[in-house]
mmCIF file with all atom_site columns, C-alpha atoms in Angstrom:
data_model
loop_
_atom_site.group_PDB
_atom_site.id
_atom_site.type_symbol
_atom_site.label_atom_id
_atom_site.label_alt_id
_atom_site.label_comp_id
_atom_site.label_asym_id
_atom_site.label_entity_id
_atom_site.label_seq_id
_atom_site.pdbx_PDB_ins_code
_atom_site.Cartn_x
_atom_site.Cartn_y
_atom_site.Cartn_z
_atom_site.occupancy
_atom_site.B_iso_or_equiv
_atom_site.pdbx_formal_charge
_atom_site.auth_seq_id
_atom_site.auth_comp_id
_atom_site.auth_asym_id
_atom_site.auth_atom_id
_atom_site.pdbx_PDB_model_num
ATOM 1   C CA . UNK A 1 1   ? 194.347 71.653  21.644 1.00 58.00 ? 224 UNK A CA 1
ATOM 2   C CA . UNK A 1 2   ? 195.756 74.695  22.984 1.00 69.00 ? 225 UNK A CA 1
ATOM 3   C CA . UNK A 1 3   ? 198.708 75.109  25.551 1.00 80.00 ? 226 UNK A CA 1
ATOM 4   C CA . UNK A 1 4   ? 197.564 72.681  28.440 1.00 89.00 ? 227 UNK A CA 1
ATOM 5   C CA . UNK A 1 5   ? 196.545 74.937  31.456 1.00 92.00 ? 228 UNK A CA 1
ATOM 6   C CA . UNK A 1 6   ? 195.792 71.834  33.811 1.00 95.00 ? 229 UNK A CA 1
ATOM 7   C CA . UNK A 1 7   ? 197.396 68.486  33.303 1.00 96.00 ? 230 UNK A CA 1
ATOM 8   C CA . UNK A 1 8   ? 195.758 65.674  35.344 1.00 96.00 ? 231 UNK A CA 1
ATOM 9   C CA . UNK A 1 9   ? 197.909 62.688  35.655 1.00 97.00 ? 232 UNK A CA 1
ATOM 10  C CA . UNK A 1 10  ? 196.930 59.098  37.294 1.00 97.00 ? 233 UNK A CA 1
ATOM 11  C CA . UNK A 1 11  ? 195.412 60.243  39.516 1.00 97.00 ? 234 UNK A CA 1
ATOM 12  C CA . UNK A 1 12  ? 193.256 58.001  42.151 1.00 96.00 ? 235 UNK A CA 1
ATOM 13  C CA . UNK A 1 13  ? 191.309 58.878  45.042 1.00 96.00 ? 236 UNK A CA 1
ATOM 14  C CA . UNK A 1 14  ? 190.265 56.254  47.707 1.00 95.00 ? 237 UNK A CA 1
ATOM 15  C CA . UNK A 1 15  ? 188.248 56.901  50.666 1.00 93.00 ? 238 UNK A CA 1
ATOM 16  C CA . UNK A 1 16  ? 188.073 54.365  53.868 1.00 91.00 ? 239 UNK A CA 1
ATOM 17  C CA . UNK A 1 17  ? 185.099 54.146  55.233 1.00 91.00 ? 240 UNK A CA 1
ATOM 18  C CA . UNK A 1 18  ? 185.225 51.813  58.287 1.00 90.00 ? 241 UNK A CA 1
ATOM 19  C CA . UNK A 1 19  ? 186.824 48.495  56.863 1.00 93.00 ? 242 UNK A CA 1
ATOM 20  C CA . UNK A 1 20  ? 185.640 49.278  53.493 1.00 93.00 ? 243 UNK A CA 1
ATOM 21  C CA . UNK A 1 21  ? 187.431 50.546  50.805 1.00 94.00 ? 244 UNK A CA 1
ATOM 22  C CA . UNK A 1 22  ? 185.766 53.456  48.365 1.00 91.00 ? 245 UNK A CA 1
ATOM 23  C CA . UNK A 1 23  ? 187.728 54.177  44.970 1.00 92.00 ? 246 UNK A CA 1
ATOM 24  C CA . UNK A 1 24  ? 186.088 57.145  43.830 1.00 92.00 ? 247 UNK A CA 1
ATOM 25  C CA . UNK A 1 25  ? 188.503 57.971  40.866 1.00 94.00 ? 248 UNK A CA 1
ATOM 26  C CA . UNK A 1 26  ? 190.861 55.446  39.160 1.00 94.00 ? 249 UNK A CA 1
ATOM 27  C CA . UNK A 1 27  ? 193.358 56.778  36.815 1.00 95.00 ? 250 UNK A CA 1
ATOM 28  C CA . UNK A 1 28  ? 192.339 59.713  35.140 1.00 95.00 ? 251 UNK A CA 1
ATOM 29  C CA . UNK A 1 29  ? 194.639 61.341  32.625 1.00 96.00 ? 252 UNK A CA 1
ATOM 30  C CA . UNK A 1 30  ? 193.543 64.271  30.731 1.00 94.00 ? 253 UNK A CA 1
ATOM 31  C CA . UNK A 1 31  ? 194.811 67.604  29.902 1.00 95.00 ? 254 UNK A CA 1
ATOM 32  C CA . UNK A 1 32  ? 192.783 70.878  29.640 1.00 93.00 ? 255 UNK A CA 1
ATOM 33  C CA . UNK A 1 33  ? 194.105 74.196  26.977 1.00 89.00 ? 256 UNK A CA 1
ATOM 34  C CA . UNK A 1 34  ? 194.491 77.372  28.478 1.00 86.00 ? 257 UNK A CA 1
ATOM 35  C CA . UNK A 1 35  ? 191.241 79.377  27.336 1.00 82.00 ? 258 UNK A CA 1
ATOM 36  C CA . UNK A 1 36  ? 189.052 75.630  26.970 1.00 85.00 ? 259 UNK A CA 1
ATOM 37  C CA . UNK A 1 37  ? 185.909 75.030  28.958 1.00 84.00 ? 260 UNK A CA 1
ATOM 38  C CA . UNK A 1 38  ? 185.583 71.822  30.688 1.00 86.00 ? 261 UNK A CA 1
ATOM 39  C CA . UNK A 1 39  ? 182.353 70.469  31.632 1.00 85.00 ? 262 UNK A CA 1
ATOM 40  C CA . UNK A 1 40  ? 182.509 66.890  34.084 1.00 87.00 ? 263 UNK A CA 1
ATOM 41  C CA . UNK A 1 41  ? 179.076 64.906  33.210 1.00 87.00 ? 264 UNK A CA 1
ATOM 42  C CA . UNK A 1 42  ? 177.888 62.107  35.403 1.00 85.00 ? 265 UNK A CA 1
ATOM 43  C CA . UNK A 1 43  ? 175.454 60.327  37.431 1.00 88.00 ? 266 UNK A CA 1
ATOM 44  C CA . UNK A 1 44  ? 174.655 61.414  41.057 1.00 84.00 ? 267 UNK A CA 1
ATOM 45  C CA . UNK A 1 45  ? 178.154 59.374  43.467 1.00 84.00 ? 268 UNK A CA 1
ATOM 46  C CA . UNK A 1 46  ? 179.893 58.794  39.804 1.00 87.00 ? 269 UNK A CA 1
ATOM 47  C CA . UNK A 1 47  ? 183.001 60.880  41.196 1.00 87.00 ? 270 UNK A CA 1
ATOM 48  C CA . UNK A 1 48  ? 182.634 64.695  39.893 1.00 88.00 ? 271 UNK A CA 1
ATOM 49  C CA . UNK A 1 49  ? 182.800 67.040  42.946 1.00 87.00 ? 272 UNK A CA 1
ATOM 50  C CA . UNK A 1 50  ? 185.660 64.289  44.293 1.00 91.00 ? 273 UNK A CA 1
ATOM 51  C CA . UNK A 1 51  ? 187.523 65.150  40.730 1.00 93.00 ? 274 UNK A CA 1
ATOM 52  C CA . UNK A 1 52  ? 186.590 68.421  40.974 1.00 91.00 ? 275 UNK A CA 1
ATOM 53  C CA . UNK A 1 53  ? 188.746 68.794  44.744 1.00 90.00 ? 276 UNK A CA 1
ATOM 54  C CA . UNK A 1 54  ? 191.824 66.886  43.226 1.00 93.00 ? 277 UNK A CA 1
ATOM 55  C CA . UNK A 1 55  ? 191.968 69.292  40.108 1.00 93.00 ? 278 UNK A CA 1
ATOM 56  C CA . UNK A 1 56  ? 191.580 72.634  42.725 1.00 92.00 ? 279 UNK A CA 1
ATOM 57  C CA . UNK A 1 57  ? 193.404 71.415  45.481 1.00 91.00 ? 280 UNK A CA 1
ATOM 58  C CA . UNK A 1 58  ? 190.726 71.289  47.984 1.00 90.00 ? 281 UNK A CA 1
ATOM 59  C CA . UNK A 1 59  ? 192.162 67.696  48.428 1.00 92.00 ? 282 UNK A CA 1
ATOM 60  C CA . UNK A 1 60  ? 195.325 65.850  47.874 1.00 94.00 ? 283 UNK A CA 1
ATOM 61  C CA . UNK A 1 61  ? 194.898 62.740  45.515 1.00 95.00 ? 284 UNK A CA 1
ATOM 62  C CA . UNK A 1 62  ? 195.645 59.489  46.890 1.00 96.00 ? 285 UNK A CA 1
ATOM 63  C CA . UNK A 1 63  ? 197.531 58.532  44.096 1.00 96.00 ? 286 UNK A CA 1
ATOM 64  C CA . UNK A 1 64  ? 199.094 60.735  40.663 1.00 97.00 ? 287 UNK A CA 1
ATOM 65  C CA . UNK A 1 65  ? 199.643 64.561  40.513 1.00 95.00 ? 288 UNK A CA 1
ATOM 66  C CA . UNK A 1 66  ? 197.479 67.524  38.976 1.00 96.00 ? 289 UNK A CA 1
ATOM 67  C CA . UNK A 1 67  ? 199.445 70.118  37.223 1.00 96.00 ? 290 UNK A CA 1
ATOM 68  C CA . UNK A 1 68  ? 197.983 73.624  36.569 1.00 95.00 ? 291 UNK A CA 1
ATOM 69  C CA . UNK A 1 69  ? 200.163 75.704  34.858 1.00 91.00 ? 292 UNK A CA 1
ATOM 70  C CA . UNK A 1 70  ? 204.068 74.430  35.449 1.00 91.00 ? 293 UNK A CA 1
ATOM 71  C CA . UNK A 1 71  ? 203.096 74.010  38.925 1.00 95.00 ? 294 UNK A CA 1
ATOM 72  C CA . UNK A 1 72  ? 202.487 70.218  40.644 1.00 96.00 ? 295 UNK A CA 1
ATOM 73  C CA . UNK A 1 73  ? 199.531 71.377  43.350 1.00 96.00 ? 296 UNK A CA 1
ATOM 74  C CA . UNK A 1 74  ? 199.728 67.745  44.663 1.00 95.00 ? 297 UNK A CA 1
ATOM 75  C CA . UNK A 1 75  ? 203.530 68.401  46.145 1.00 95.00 ? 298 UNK A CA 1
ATOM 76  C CA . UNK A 1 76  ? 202.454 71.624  47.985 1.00 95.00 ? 299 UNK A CA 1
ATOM 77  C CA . UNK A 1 77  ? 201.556 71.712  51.273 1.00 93.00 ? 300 UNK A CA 1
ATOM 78  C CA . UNK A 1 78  ? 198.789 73.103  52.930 1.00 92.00 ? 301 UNK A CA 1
ATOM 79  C CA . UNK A 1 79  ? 200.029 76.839  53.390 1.00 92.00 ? 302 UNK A CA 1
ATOM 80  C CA . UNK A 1 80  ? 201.657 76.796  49.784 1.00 94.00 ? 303 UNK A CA 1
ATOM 81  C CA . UNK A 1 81  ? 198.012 75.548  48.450 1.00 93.00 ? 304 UNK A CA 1
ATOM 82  C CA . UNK A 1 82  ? 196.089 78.493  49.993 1.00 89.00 ? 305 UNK A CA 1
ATOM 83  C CA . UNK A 1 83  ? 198.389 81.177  48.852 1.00 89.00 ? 306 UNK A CA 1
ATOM 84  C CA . UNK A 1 84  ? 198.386 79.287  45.365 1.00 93.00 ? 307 UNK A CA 1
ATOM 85  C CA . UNK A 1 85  ? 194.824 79.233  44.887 1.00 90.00 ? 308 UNK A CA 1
ATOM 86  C CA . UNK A 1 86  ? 194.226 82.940  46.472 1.00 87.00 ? 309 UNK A CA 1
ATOM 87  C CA . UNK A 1 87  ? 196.369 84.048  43.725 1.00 88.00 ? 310 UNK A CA 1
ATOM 88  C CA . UNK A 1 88  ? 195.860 81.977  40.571 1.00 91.00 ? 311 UNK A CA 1
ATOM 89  C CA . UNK A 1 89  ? 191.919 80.506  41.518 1.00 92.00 ? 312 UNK A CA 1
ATOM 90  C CA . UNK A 1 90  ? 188.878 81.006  41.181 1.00 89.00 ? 313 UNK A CA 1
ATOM 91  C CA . UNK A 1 91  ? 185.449 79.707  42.826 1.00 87.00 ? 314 UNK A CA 1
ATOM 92  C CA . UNK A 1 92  ? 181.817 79.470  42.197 1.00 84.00 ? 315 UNK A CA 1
ATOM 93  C CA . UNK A 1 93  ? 179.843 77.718  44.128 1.00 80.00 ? 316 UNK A CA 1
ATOM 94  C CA . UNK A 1 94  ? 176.329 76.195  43.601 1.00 75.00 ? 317 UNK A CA 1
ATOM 95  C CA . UNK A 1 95  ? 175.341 77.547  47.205 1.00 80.00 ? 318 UNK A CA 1
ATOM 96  C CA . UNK A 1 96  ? 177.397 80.868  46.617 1.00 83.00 ? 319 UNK A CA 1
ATOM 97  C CA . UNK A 1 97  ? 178.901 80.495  49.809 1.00 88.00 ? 320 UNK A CA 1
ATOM 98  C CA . UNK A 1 98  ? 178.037 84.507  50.652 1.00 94.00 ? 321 UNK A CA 1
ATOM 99  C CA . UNK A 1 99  ? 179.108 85.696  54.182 1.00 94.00 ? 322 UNK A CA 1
ATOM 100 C CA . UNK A 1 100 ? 175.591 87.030  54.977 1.00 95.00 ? 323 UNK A CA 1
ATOM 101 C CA . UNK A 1 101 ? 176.816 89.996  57.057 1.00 96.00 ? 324 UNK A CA 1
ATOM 102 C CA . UNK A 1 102 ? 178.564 91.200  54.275 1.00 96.00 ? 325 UNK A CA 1
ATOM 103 C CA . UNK A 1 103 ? 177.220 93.609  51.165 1.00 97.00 ? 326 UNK A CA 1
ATOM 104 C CA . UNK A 1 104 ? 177.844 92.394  47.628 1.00 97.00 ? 327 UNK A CA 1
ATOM 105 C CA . UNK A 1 105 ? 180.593 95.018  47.296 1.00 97.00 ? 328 UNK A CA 1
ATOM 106 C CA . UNK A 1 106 ? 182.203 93.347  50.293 1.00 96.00 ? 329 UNK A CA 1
ATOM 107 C CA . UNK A 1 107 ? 181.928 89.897  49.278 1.00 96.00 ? 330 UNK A CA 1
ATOM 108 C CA . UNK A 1 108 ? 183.123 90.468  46.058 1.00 96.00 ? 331 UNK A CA 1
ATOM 109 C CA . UNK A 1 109 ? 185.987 92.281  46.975 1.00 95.00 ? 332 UNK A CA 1
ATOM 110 C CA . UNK A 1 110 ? 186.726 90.060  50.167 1.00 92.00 ? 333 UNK A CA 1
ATOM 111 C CA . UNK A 1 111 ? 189.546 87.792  47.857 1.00 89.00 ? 334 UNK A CA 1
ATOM 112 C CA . UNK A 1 112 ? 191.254 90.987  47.007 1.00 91.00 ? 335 UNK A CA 1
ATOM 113 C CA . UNK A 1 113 ? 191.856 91.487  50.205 1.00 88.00 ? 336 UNK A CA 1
ATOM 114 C CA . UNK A 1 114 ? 194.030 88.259  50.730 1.00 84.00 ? 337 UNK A CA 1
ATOM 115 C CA . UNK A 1 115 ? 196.030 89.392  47.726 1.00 86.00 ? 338 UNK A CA 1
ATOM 116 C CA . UNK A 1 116 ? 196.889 92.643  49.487 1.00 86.00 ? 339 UNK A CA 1
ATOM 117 C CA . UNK A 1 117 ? 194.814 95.128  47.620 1.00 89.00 ? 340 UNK A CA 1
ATOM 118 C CA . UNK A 1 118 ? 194.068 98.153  49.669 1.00 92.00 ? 341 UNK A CA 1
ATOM 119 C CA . UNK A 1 119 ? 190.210 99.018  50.578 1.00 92.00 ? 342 UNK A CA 1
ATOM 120 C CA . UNK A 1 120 ? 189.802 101.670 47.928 1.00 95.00 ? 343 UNK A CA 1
ATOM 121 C CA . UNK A 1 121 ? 191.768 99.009  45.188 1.00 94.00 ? 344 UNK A CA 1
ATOM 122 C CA . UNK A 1 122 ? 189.531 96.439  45.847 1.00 94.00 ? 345 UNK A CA 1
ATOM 123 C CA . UNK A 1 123 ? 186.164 98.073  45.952 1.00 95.00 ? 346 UNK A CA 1
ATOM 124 C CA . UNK A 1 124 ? 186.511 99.859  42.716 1.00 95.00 ? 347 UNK A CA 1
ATOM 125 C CA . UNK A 1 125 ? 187.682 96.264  41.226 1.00 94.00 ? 348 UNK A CA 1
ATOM 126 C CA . UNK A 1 126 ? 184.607 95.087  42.954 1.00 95.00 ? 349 UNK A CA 1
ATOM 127 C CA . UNK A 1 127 ? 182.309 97.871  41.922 1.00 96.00 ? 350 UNK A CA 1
ATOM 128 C CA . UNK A 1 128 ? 183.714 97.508  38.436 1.00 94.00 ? 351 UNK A CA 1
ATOM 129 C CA . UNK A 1 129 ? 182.904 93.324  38.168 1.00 92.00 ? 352 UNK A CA 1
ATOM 130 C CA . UNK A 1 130 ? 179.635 93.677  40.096 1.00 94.00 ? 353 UNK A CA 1
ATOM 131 C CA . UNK A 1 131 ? 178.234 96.169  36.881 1.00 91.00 ? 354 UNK A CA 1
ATOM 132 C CA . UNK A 1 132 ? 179.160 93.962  34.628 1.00 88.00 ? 355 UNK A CA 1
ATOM 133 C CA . UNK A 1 133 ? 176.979 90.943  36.842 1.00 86.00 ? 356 UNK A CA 1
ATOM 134 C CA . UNK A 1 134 ? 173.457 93.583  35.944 1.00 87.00 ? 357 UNK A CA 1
ATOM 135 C CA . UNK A 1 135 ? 174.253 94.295  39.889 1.00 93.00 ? 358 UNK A CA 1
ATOM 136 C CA . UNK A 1 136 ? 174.642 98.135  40.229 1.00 93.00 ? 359 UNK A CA 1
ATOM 137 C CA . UNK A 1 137 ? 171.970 99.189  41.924 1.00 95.00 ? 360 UNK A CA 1
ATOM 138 C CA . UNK A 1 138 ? 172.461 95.950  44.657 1.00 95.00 ? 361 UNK A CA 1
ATOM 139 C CA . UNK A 1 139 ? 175.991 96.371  45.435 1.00 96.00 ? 362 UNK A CA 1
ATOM 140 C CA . UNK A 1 140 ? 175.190 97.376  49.065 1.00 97.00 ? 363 UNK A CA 1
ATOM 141 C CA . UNK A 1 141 ? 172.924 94.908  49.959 1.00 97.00 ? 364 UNK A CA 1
ATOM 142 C CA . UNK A 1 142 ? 173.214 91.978  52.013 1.00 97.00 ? 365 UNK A CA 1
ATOM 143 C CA . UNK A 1 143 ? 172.329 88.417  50.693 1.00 96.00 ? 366 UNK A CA 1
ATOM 144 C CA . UNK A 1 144 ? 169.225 88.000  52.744 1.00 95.00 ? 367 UNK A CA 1
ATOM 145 C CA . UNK A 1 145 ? 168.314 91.254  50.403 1.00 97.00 ? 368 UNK A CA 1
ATOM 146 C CA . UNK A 1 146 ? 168.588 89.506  46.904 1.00 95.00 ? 369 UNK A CA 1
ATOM 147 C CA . UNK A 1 147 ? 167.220 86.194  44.743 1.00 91.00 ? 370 UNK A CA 1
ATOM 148 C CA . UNK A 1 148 ? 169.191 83.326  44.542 1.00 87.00 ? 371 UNK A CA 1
ATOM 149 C CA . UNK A 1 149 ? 170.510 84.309  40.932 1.00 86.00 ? 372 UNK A CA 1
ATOM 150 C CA . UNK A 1 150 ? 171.335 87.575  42.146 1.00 91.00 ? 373 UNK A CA 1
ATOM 151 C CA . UNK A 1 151 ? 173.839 85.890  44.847 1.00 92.00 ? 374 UNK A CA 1
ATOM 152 C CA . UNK A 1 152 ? 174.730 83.640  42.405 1.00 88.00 ? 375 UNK A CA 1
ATOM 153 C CA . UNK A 1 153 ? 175.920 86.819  40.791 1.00 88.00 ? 376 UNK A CA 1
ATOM 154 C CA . UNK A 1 154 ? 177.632 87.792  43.402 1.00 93.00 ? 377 UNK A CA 1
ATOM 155 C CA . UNK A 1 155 ? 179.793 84.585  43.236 1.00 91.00 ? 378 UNK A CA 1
ATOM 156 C CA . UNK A 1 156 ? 180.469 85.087  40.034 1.00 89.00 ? 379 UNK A CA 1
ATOM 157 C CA . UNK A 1 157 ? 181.972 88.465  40.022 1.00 91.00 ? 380 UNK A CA 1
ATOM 158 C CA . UNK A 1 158 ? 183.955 87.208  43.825 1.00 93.00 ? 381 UNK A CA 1
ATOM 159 C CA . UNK A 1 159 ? 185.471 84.722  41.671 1.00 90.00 ? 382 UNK A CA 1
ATOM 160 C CA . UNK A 1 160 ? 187.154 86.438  38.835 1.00 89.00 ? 383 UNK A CA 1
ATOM 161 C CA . UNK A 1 161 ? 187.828 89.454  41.388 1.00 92.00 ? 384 UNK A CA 1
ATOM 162 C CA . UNK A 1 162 ? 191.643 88.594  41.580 1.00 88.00 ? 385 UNK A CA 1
ATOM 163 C CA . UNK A 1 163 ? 191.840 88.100  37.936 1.00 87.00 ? 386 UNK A CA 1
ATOM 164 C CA . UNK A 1 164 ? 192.649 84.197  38.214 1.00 89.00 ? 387 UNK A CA 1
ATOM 165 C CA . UNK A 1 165 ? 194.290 82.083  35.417 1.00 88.00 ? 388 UNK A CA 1
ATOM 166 C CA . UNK A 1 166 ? 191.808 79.296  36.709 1.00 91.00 ? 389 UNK A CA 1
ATOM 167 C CA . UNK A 1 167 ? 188.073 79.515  37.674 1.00 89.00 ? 390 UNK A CA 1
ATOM 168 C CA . UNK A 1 168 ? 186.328 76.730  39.348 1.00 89.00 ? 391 UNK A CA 1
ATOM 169 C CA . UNK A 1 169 ? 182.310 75.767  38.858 1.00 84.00 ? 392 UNK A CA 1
ATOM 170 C CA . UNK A 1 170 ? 180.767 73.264  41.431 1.00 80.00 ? 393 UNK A CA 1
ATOM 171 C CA . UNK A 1 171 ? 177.021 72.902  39.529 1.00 76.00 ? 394 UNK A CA 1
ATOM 172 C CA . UNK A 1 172 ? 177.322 76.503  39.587 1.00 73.00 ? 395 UNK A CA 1
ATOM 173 C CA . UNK A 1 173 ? 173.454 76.693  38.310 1.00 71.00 ? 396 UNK A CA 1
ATOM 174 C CA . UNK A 1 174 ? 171.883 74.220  40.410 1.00 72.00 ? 397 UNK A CA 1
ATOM 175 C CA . UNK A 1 175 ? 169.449 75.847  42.699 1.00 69.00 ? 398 UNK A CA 1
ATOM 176 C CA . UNK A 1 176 ? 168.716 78.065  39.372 1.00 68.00 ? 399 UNK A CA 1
ATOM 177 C CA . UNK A 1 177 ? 165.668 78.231  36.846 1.00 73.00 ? 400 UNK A CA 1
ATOM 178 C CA . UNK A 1 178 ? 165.861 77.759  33.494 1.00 79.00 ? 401 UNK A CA 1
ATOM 179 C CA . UNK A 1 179 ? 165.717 81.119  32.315 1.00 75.00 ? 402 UNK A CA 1
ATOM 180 C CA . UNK A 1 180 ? 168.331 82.342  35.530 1.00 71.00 ? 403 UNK A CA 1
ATOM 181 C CA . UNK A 1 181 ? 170.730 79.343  34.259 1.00 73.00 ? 404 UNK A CA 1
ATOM 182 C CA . UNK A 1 182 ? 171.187 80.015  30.321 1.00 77.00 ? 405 UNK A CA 1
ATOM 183 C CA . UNK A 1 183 ? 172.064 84.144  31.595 1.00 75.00 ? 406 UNK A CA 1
ATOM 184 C CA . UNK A 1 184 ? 174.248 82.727  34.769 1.00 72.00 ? 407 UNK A CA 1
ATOM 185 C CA . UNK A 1 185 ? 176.707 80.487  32.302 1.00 76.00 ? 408 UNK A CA 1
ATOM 186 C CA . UNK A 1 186 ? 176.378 83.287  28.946 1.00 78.00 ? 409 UNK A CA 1
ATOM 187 C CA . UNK A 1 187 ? 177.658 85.756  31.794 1.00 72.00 ? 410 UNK A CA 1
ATOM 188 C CA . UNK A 1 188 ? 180.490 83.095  33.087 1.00 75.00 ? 411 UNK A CA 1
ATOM 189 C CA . UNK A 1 189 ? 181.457 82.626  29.498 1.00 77.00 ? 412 UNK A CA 1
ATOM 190 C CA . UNK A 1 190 ? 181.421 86.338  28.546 1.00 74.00 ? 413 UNK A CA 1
ATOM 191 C CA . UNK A 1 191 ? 183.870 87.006  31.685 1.00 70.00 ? 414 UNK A CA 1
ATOM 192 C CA . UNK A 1 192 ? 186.261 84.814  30.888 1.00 69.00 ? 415 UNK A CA 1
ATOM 193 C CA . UNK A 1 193 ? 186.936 85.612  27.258 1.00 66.00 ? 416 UNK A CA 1
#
């Protein structure tokens, strides 16, 4: 394995609901190499998005820690998280999670502009990353304007805008076809190399 990018360590997650007590992860250990793709497999409730917010940070773990890089996420608090993952995460959602008043260049370069890019900065970065998507010719329209694997797009290029060391896929092809799916991930992959 190569260099571990994200070290996951005991971790536990339990939820209470009412006077009931929900474990929705019990010790999980692994470790995942820098430049590795990890795919989390599972029945519908078997615990993947839950695993999926310890490893980003979108929620603290009830028990154990989740390293990525040198840095234990699980110690920082809620300020320290955001500025974390605005400048070393990535997202892509399976509802793309477009702001709908906003064109593609916009949305795209919208991250950038928590990192302190200038305008011009981050819509050529933008402009750049939304080619590579096939989305020239749509990069000033709105969401309402395109197909779901066109947003989907979108998403993609928004989350490797800032250039992260980690990018993040909830069922990123979900609401996709077949056809829209297999070029959605080949693109993902072809990114990230």
């Amino acid at each position: 394995m190569k260099e571990p990018m994200i070290r996951i360590r005991d971790v536990r997650k339990v939820y209470h609901i009412g006077n009931e007590k929900v474990v929705a992860l019990d010790r999980i250990n692994t470790e995942i190499g820098k430049g590795e793709i990890c795919c989390i497999f599972g029945t519908s409730g078997s615990g993947k998005s839950t695993l999926l917010n310890q490893i980003s940070g979108m929620e603290k773990p009830t028990e154990g820690h989740v390293l990525i890089g040198n840095v234990n996420i699980t110690k920082l608090g809620e300020e320290q998280m955001a500025a974390f993952r605005q400048k070393h995460i990535g997202f892509i959602f399976q509802t793309y999670n477009l702001l709908p008043y906003m064109t593609a260049l916009e949305n795209t370069a919208l991250p950038l502009m928590f990192q302190g890019y200038g305008r011009k900065a981050r819509e050529e970065r933008a402009a750049v990353l939304l080619k590579r998507v096939g989305l020239a010719e749509r990069m000033y329209h709105y969401p309402a304007q395109m197909s779901g694997g066109q947003q989907q797009r979108v998403g993609i290029a928004r989350a490797f805008a800032g250039n992260p060391k980690v990018i993040f896929a909830d069922d990123p092809t979900g609401n996709l076809d077949t056809k829209t799916t297999a070029q959605i991930m080949e693109m993902i992959m072809e990114i990230a190399e």
